[in-house]
Short mmCIF file of C-alpha atoms in Angstrom, two decimals:
data_model
loop_
_atom_site.label_atom_id
_atom_site.label_comp_id
_atom_site.label_asym_id
_atom_site.label_seq_id
_atom_site.Cartn_x
_atom_site.Cartn_y
_atom_site.Cartn_z
CA MET X 25 0.00 0.00 0.00
CA GLY X 26 1.39 3.43 -0.90
CA GLU X 27 1.96 5.94 1.89
CA GLY X 28 -0.24 8.53 0.21
CA GLN X 29 -3.31 6.36 0.84
CA LEU X 30 -2.70 5.81 4.54
CA THR X 31 -4.78 7.44 7.26
CA VAL X 32 -3.91 7.94 10.93
CA TRP X 33 -6.15 8.56 13.92
CA CYS X 34 -4.58 10.23 16.97
CA LEU X 35 -6.42 9.40 20.19
CA LEU X 36 -6.07 12.35 22.54
CA GLY X 37 -6.96 12.43 26.24
CA LYS X 38 -6.58 14.85 29.13
CA LYS X 39 -2.84 14.41 29.73
CA ALA X 40 -0.78 16.99 27.85
CA GLY X 41 2.38 14.87 27.92
CA ASP X 42 0.62 11.92 26.28
CA ASN X 43 -0.95 14.17 23.65
CA THR X 44 2.40 15.77 22.85
CA GLN X 45 3.92 12.37 22.06
CA VAL X 46 0.96 11.20 19.97
CA ARG X 47 0.98 14.41 17.93
CA ALA X 48 4.75 14.31 17.49
CA LEU X 49 4.70 10.82 16.03
CA ALA X 50 1.74 11.58 13.77
CA ALA X 51 3.40 14.75 12.46
CA GLU X 52 6.63 12.91 11.73
CA LEU X 53 4.70 10.30 9.72
CA ASP X 54 3.49 13.12 7.44
CA LEU X 55 0.32 11.22 6.53
CA ASP X 56 -3.35 12.16 6.50
CA SER X 57 -4.06 12.32 10.24
CA VAL X 58 -7.17 13.12 12.26
CA GLU X 59 -7.25 13.96 15.97
CA LYS X 60 -9.92 12.18 17.99
CA SER X 61 -10.59 13.58 21.46
CA ILE X 62 -11.58 10.89 23.95
CA ALA X 63 -13.44 11.94 27.11
CA ALA X 64 -13.25 9.29 29.81
CA ARG X 65 -16.03 8.83 32.37
CA PRO X 66 -15.10 9.40 36.05
CA TRP X 67 -15.50 5.71 36.81
CA GLU X 68 -13.73 4.47 33.66
CA LEU X 69 -11.13 2.54 35.67
CA LEU X 70 -13.75 -0.05 36.62
CA SER X 71 -14.58 -0.74 32.98
CA HIS X 72 -10.91 -0.78 32.01
CA LEU X 73 -9.78 -3.32 34.58
CA GLY X 74 -10.24 -5.77 31.75
CA THR X 75 -8.10 -5.28 28.68
CA GLY X 76 -10.65 -5.86 25.92
CA ALA X 77 -12.12 -3.67 23.18
CA THR X 78 -14.85 -1.43 24.60
CA LEU X 79 -16.23 2.11 24.63
CA VAL X 80 -18.06 1.64 27.93
CA GLY X 81 -15.59 3.83 29.82
CA ILE X 82 -15.88 6.90 27.58
CA ASP X 83 -18.50 9.61 27.21
CA ARG X 84 -19.56 9.24 23.58
CA ARG X 85 -21.31 12.62 23.53
CA GLN X 86 -18.18 14.46 24.70
CA SER X 87 -15.81 12.46 22.51
CA SER X 88 -15.11 12.73 18.79
CA ASP X 89 -17.12 10.61 16.37
CA LEU X 90 -15.72 7.13 15.91
CA GLN X 91 -17.12 5.65 12.72
CA ALA X 92 -16.03 4.21 9.37
CA PRO X 93 -14.03 4.60 7.25
CA TRP X 94 -11.61 3.15 9.75
CA PRO X 95 -7.97 4.31 9.78
CA ASP X 96 -4.93 2.33 8.77
CA ILE X 97 -3.10 3.38 11.96
CA VAL X 98 -4.24 4.37 15.44
CA ILE X 99 -1.76 6.08 17.76
CA SER X 100 -2.66 6.10 21.45
CA ALA X 101 -1.06 6.84 24.80
CA GLY X 102 -2.36 6.32 28.30
CA ARG X 103 -4.53 3.66 29.87
CA ARG X 104 -7.86 5.40 29.18
CA ASN X 105 -7.50 5.21 25.40
CA GLU X 106 -6.37 1.60 25.17
CA PRO X 107 -9.83 -0.03 25.02
CA VAL X 108 -10.86 2.57 22.42
CA ALA X 109 -7.92 1.69 20.19
CA GLN X 110 -8.68 -2.01 20.52
CA TRP X 111 -12.37 -1.32 19.71
CA ILE X 112 -11.43 0.57 16.54
CA ARG X 113 -9.31 -2.34 15.33
CA GLN X 114 -12.18 -4.70 16.07
CA GLN X 115 -14.54 -2.57 13.98
CA SER X 116 -12.04 -2.51 11.12
CA GLY X 117 -12.04 -6.29 10.93
CA GLY X 118 -8.51 -6.42 12.31
CA LEU X 119 -7.03 -4.24 9.55
CA THR X 120 -6.14 -1.19 11.65
CA ARG X 121 -2.63 -1.24 13.06
CA LEU X 122 -2.28 -0.15 16.68
CA VAL X 123 0.65 1.90 17.99
CA HIS X 124 0.80 2.66 21.71
CA ILE X 125 3.18 5.07 23.41
CA GLY X 126 4.35 4.33 26.94
CA ARG X 127 3.29 1.18 28.73
CA PRO X 128 -0.01 -0.54 27.94
CA TRP X 129 -2.23 -2.38 30.36
CA ALA X 130 -3.38 -4.77 27.65
CA SER X 131 -1.20 -7.70 26.64
CA LEU X 132 1.99 -6.58 24.94
CA SER X 133 1.21 -8.93 22.06
CA SER X 134 -2.09 -7.14 21.36
CA TRP X 135 -0.23 -4.12 19.96
CA ASP X 136 1.50 -3.91 16.62
CA LEU X 137 4.05 -1.50 18.07
CA ILE X 138 4.80 -0.10 21.52
CA VAL X 139 7.12 2.91 21.77
CA THR X 140 8.41 3.01 25.33
CA THR X 141 10.96 4.58 27.69
CA PRO X 142 13.01 3.22 30.62
CA GLN X 143 10.58 3.92 33.45
CA TYR X 144 8.19 1.21 32.28
CA PHE X 145 10.49 -1.85 32.58
CA LEU X 146 9.24 -3.37 29.32
CA PRO X 147 11.12 -6.35 27.85
CA GLN X 148 13.09 -6.52 24.65
CA GLN X 149 10.84 -7.98 21.95
CA ASP X 150 10.06 -7.43 18.28
CA ASN X 151 7.02 -5.16 18.71
CA ILE X 152 8.59 -2.90 21.37
CA LEU X 153 10.76 0.08 20.45
CA HIS X 154 12.87 1.38 23.34
CA ASN X 155 13.69 5.09 23.39
CA THR X 156 15.63 7.06 25.98
CA LEU X 157 13.17 9.97 26.33
CA PRO X 158 9.53 10.77 25.47
CA LEU X 159 8.79 11.76 21.89
CA HIS X 160 8.49 15.42 21.00
CA ARG X 161 8.70 17.51 17.86
CA VAL X 162 9.74 21.10 18.50
CA SER X 163 10.37 22.77 15.17
CA LEU X 164 13.01 25.44 14.69
CA GLU X 165 10.39 27.56 12.94
CA GLY X 166 8.09 27.37 15.96
CA LEU X 167 10.95 28.27 18.27
CA ARG X 168 11.90 31.30 16.17
CA SER X 169 8.35 32.63 16.34
CA ALA X 170 8.20 32.12 20.11
CA GLU X 171 11.66 33.65 20.49
CA ASN X 172 10.63 36.81 18.64
CA GLN X 173 7.56 37.15 20.85
CA LEU X 174 9.38 36.66 24.14
CA ARG X 175 12.69 38.44 23.56
CA PRO X 176 11.38 42.00 24.15
CA GLN X 177 10.12 40.94 27.60
CA LEU X 178 13.63 39.82 28.55
CA ALA X 179 15.51 42.86 27.31
CA ALA X 180 15.98 44.34 30.78
CA LEU X 181 16.89 41.07 32.49
CA PRO X 182 20.59 40.25 32.92
CA ARG X 183 22.01 37.06 31.45
CA PRO X 184 22.54 34.20 31.81
CA TRP X 185 18.84 33.42 31.60
CA LEU X 186 17.99 30.41 33.77
CA ALA X 187 14.67 28.84 32.75
CA VAL X 188 12.91 27.03 35.61
CA LEU X 189 10.31 24.59 34.24
CA VAL X 190 8.04 23.30 36.98
CA GLY X 191 5.75 20.29 36.88
CA GLY X 192 4.02 18.91 39.94
CA ASP X 193 2.66 15.74 41.48
CA SER X 194 3.27 12.48 39.64
CA GLY X 195 3.21 9.01 41.16
CA ARG X 196 5.41 8.91 44.26
CA PHE X 197 6.65 12.45 43.56
CA VAL X 198 4.71 15.12 45.49
CA MET X 199 5.46 18.81 44.95
CA THR X 200 4.96 20.27 48.42
CA GLY X 201 5.26 23.86 49.54
CA GLU X 202 8.59 23.05 51.19
CA LYS X 203 9.94 21.59 47.95
CA GLY X 204 8.73 24.66 46.07
CA ARG X 205 10.55 26.87 48.56
CA ARG X 206 13.74 24.82 48.20
CA LEU X 207 13.56 24.87 44.40
CA GLY X 208 13.03 28.64 44.37
CA SER X 209 15.94 29.18 46.75
CA LEU X 210 18.33 27.02 44.73
CA ALA X 211 17.30 28.61 41.43
CA ALA X 212 17.69 32.10 42.87
CA ASP X 213 21.11 31.22 44.31
CA LEU X 214 22.29 29.87 40.96
CA ALA X 215 21.02 32.86 39.00
CA THR X 216 22.49 35.32 41.51
CA ALA X 217 25.88 33.60 41.58
CA ALA X 218 25.97 33.71 37.77
CA GLY X 219 24.81 37.33 37.67
CA GLY X 220 21.70 36.36 35.72
CA SER X 221 17.94 36.01 35.91
CA VAL X 222 15.27 33.37 36.57
CA LEU X 223 12.62 32.72 33.92
CA LEU X 224 9.89 30.65 35.57
CA THR X 225 6.97 28.80 34.08
CA ASP X 226 4.84 26.34 36.04
CA SER X 227 2.12 24.02 34.75
CA ALA X 228 -1.40 22.79 35.35
CA ARG X 229 0.06 20.11 37.66
CA THR X 230 1.84 22.59 39.92
CA PRO X 231 0.07 22.89 43.29
CA ARG X 232 -0.73 26.53 44.04
CA ALA X 233 0.99 26.43 47.44
CA ALA X 234 4.19 25.03 45.92
CA GLY X 235 4.18 27.63 43.14
CA ASP X 236 3.62 30.45 45.61
CA ALA X 237 6.43 29.24 47.87
CA LEU X 238 8.76 28.93 44.89
CA GLN X 239 7.97 32.41 43.55
CA ALA X 240 8.47 33.98 46.99
CA GLN X 241 12.12 32.84 46.98
CA LEU X 242 13.03 34.49 43.67
CA THR X 243 15.24 37.32 44.89
CA ALA X 244 17.13 37.37 41.60
CA PRO X 245 15.75 39.37 38.64
CA ASN X 246 12.98 37.27 37.18
CA LEU X 247 10.06 36.78 34.84
CA CYS X 248 7.30 34.51 36.19
CA TYR X 249 4.46 32.82 34.39
CA ARG X 250 1.86 31.13 36.57
CA TRP X 251 -0.60 28.66 35.11
CA GLY X 252 -4.13 30.04 34.92
CA SER X 253 -3.01 33.67 34.98
CA GLY X 254 -4.44 34.32 31.53
CA ASP X 255 -1.05 35.44 30.18
CA ASP X 256 0.66 33.74 27.26
CA ASN X 257 2.78 30.78 28.36
CA PRO X 258 6.41 31.59 27.44
CA TYR X 259 7.45 27.92 27.44
CA ARG X 260 8.50 27.64 23.79
CA GLY X 261 10.24 30.99 23.94
CA LEU X 262 12.23 29.75 26.92
CA LEU X 263 13.33 26.69 24.96
CA ALA X 264 14.67 29.06 22.32
CA LEU X 265 16.28 31.69 24.53
CA ALA X 266 17.31 30.23 27.89
CA ASP X 267 21.00 29.76 28.55
CA ALA X 268 20.31 26.86 30.92
CA PHE X 269 17.41 24.94 32.41
CA VAL X 270 16.24 23.76 35.80
CA VAL X 271 13.50 21.15 35.42
CA THR X 272 11.55 19.26 38.05
CA GLY X 273 12.53 15.65 37.61
CA GLU X 274 9.06 14.12 37.43
CA SER X 275 8.24 15.85 34.12
CA MET X 276 9.46 13.57 31.35
CA SER X 277 8.29 15.82 28.52
CA MET X 278 9.99 18.94 29.87
CA LEU X 279 13.18 17.00 30.57
CA GLY X 280 13.21 15.66 27.02
CA GLU X 281 12.69 19.04 25.40
CA ALA X 282 15.20 20.82 27.64
CA VAL X 283 17.99 18.28 27.20
CA ASP X 284 17.48 18.39 23.45
CA THR X 285 18.42 22.08 23.29
CA GLY X 286 21.98 21.13 24.14
CA ARG X 287 22.07 23.76 26.92
CA PRO X 288 23.06 22.92 30.53
CA LEU X 289 20.27 21.05 32.32
CA TYR X 290 19.89 20.78 36.09
CA ILE X 291 17.30 18.40 37.55
CA PHE X 292 15.49 19.28 40.75
CA ASP X 293 14.67 16.07 42.60
CA VAL X 294 11.01 16.11 43.69
CA GLY X 295 11.55 12.89 45.64
CA ASP X 296 11.87 12.55 49.40
CA GLY X 297 15.45 11.38 49.65
CA ALA X 298 16.21 8.82 52.33
CA ALA X 299 13.09 9.58 54.36
CA HIS X 300 10.72 6.67 54.92
CA TRP X 301 7.59 7.45 52.95
CA TRP X 302 5.25 6.41 55.76
CA THR X 303 6.67 9.14 58.00
CA LEU X 304 5.68 11.93 55.57
CA PRO X 305 2.15 13.37 55.74
CA HIS X 306 2.02 14.11 51.99
CA SER X 307 2.57 10.41 51.23
CA TYR X 308 -1.02 9.75 52.30
CA ARG X 309 -2.57 11.83 49.55
CA TYR X 310 -4.54 9.80 47.03
CA LYS X 311 -2.07 9.88 44.12
CA PRO X 312 1.17 8.94 45.91
CA LEU X 313 -0.57 6.39 48.09
CA SER X 314 -2.36 4.70 45.17
CA HIS X 315 0.93 4.68 43.25
CA ARG X 316 2.74 2.89 46.06
CA VAL X 317 -0.07 0.38 46.42
CA ALA X 318 0.05 -0.29 42.67
CA MET X 319 3.83 -0.65 42.70
CA ARG X 320 3.73 -3.02 45.66
CA PHE X 321 0.70 -5.14 44.94
CA GLY X 322 -0.44 -4.37 41.41
CA PRO X 323 0.34 -6.29 38.23
CA ALA X 324 3.41 -5.44 36.17
CA ARG X 325 1.29 -3.29 33.83
CA MET X 326 0.81 -0.75 36.65
CA ARG X 327 4.48 -0.33 37.56
CA ARG X 328 6.82 2.47 36.60
CA ASP X 329 9.72 4.43 37.99
CA ILE X 330 10.32 7.88 36.51
CA GLY X 331 13.61 7.92 38.38
CA ASN X 332 15.03 5.61 35.72
CA ILE X 333 14.97 8.42 33.14
CA GLN X 334 16.45 10.97 35.54
CA ASN X 335 19.27 8.63 36.53
CA THR X 336 19.99 7.75 32.91
CA LEU X 337 20.27 11.43 31.96
CA VAL X 338 22.67 12.14 34.82
CA ARG X 339 24.69 8.97 34.22
CA ASP X 340 25.13 9.76 30.52
CA GLY X 341 26.13 13.39 31.14
CA GLY X 342 22.95 14.96 29.78
CA ALA X 343 22.05 16.59 33.11
CA ARG X 344 23.22 17.29 36.65
CA TRP X 345 21.32 17.29 39.91
CA LEU X 346 20.50 20.75 41.27
CA GLU X 347 22.15 20.74 44.69
CA PRO X 348 23.68 23.43 46.93
CA SER X 349 27.17 21.99 46.50
CA MET X 350 27.21 22.59 42.75
CA ILE X 351 25.94 26.19 42.67
CA HIS X 352 29.27 28.01 42.33
CA ALA X 353 30.77 25.65 39.74
CA ALA X 354 27.53 25.74 37.73
CA ALA X 355 27.45 29.54 37.93
CA ASP X 356 30.98 29.73 36.50
CA SER X 357 29.89 27.45 33.67
CA LEU X 358 26.81 29.56 32.94
CA ARG X 359 28.84 32.75 32.73
CA ALA X 360 30.99 31.01 30.15
CA THR X 361 27.94 30.24 28.02
CA ILE X 362 27.36 33.95 27.52
CA ALA X 363 30.71 34.26 25.79
CA SER X 364 29.93 31.42 23.37
CA PRO X 365 26.15 31.09 22.96
CA SER X 366 24.73 28.25 20.89
CA ALA X 367 21.53 27.90 18.94
CA PRO X 368 18.84 25.38 19.93
CA SER X 369 19.84 21.92 18.72
CA GLN X 370 16.47 20.44 17.72
CA GLY X 371 17.87 19.31 14.42
CA SER X 372 19.16 16.32 12.51
CA GLY X 373 21.75 15.45 15.14
CA SER X 374 19.62 15.53 18.29
CA VAL X 375 18.65 12.43 20.23
CA ALA X 376 14.97 13.35 20.09
CA HIS X 377 15.05 13.89 16.33
CA ASN X 378 16.75 10.57 15.68
CA GLU X 379 14.46 8.61 18.00
CA LEU X 380 11.36 10.21 16.50
CA LYS X 381 12.49 9.41 12.95
CA ARG X 382 13.22 5.82 13.94
CA ALA X 383 9.77 5.46 15.52
CA ALA X 384 8.05 6.89 12.45
CA GLN X 385 9.94 4.59 10.11
CA THR X 386 8.98 1.60 12.24
CA VAL X 387 5.32 2.62 12.10
CA ARG X 388 5.44 2.96 8.30
CA GLN X 389 6.80 -0.53 7.99
CA LEU X 390 3.75 -1.89 9.80
CA VAL X 391 1.41 -0.86 7.02
CA ILE X 392 3.56 -0.63 3.91
CA THR X 393 4.64 -4.25 4.11
CA ARG X 394 1.28 -5.74 5.00
#
């Protein structure tokens, strides 16, 4: 079958990181693609405890139409969209090829291709493609436009510009007010020691108390974007202009995009160090507690450890931990970047670019050779 005849459906849910990866892979395929928004019902987990093809767990009225002609390829990510993808293949008479990003709950053999990363502990087998970081597709053209929009706002701020990209709660990682305070203090210390500025953007996952505590520590010159403020998010402009990045370690997408710029990357550990989790009040919130229960007692399909990606980045020299002991050495390094600035590296030589191209080529082979 020729590529010009192929169609792709992108199943999109409520998680921005999942949607970013689905869209990146679809765009790299450069085929006729359609985005299908899937709205899950509040109780969808009960219907998805099985791994079969069903639409029981979604709100059909709030979701996009799902009807023939059926696509050649479905790209999904996240547990909620798995039964939908399987249902679409069932309706197509088994002709639709299924590509899942991350770690599926359904049997690994029920997918034509799984594109995964280290935190999911998936085995080496023919239908699993192992990448080092989540997929993303940040174009140089998009960065230039964002750069032009943001640069005038930074004109009065001294360099180096230290972008602080803040996520929030994820699995065992809980972004408390104390952690926000510590992150803000370390970022301010680094920017001050380097004679520069902090450029902060948080996200929908950032707890308000943590964001407030972080912002209160920014004694260095700064520009702050807070989620929900109504202002334009400067995130893409920061990718283009920042001289270095501090990223909260639980955000895989932000880590991937920051490391791919080729600029210095410092990871803020949102974990709890050597403290026993049961001694910490925030461990008893629903998300961290349910994560620990799943990791301890749940099936393998529920297990993950984001720390694997952080540790791999640090081990391979792509990042350093943000710690008090490294502030002065890092500040010296940042001052040196001003003397020899480099352009963003989202190009033919970047890890993300090469992994995305490899994933797209693997997807094409699924349908071209059938």
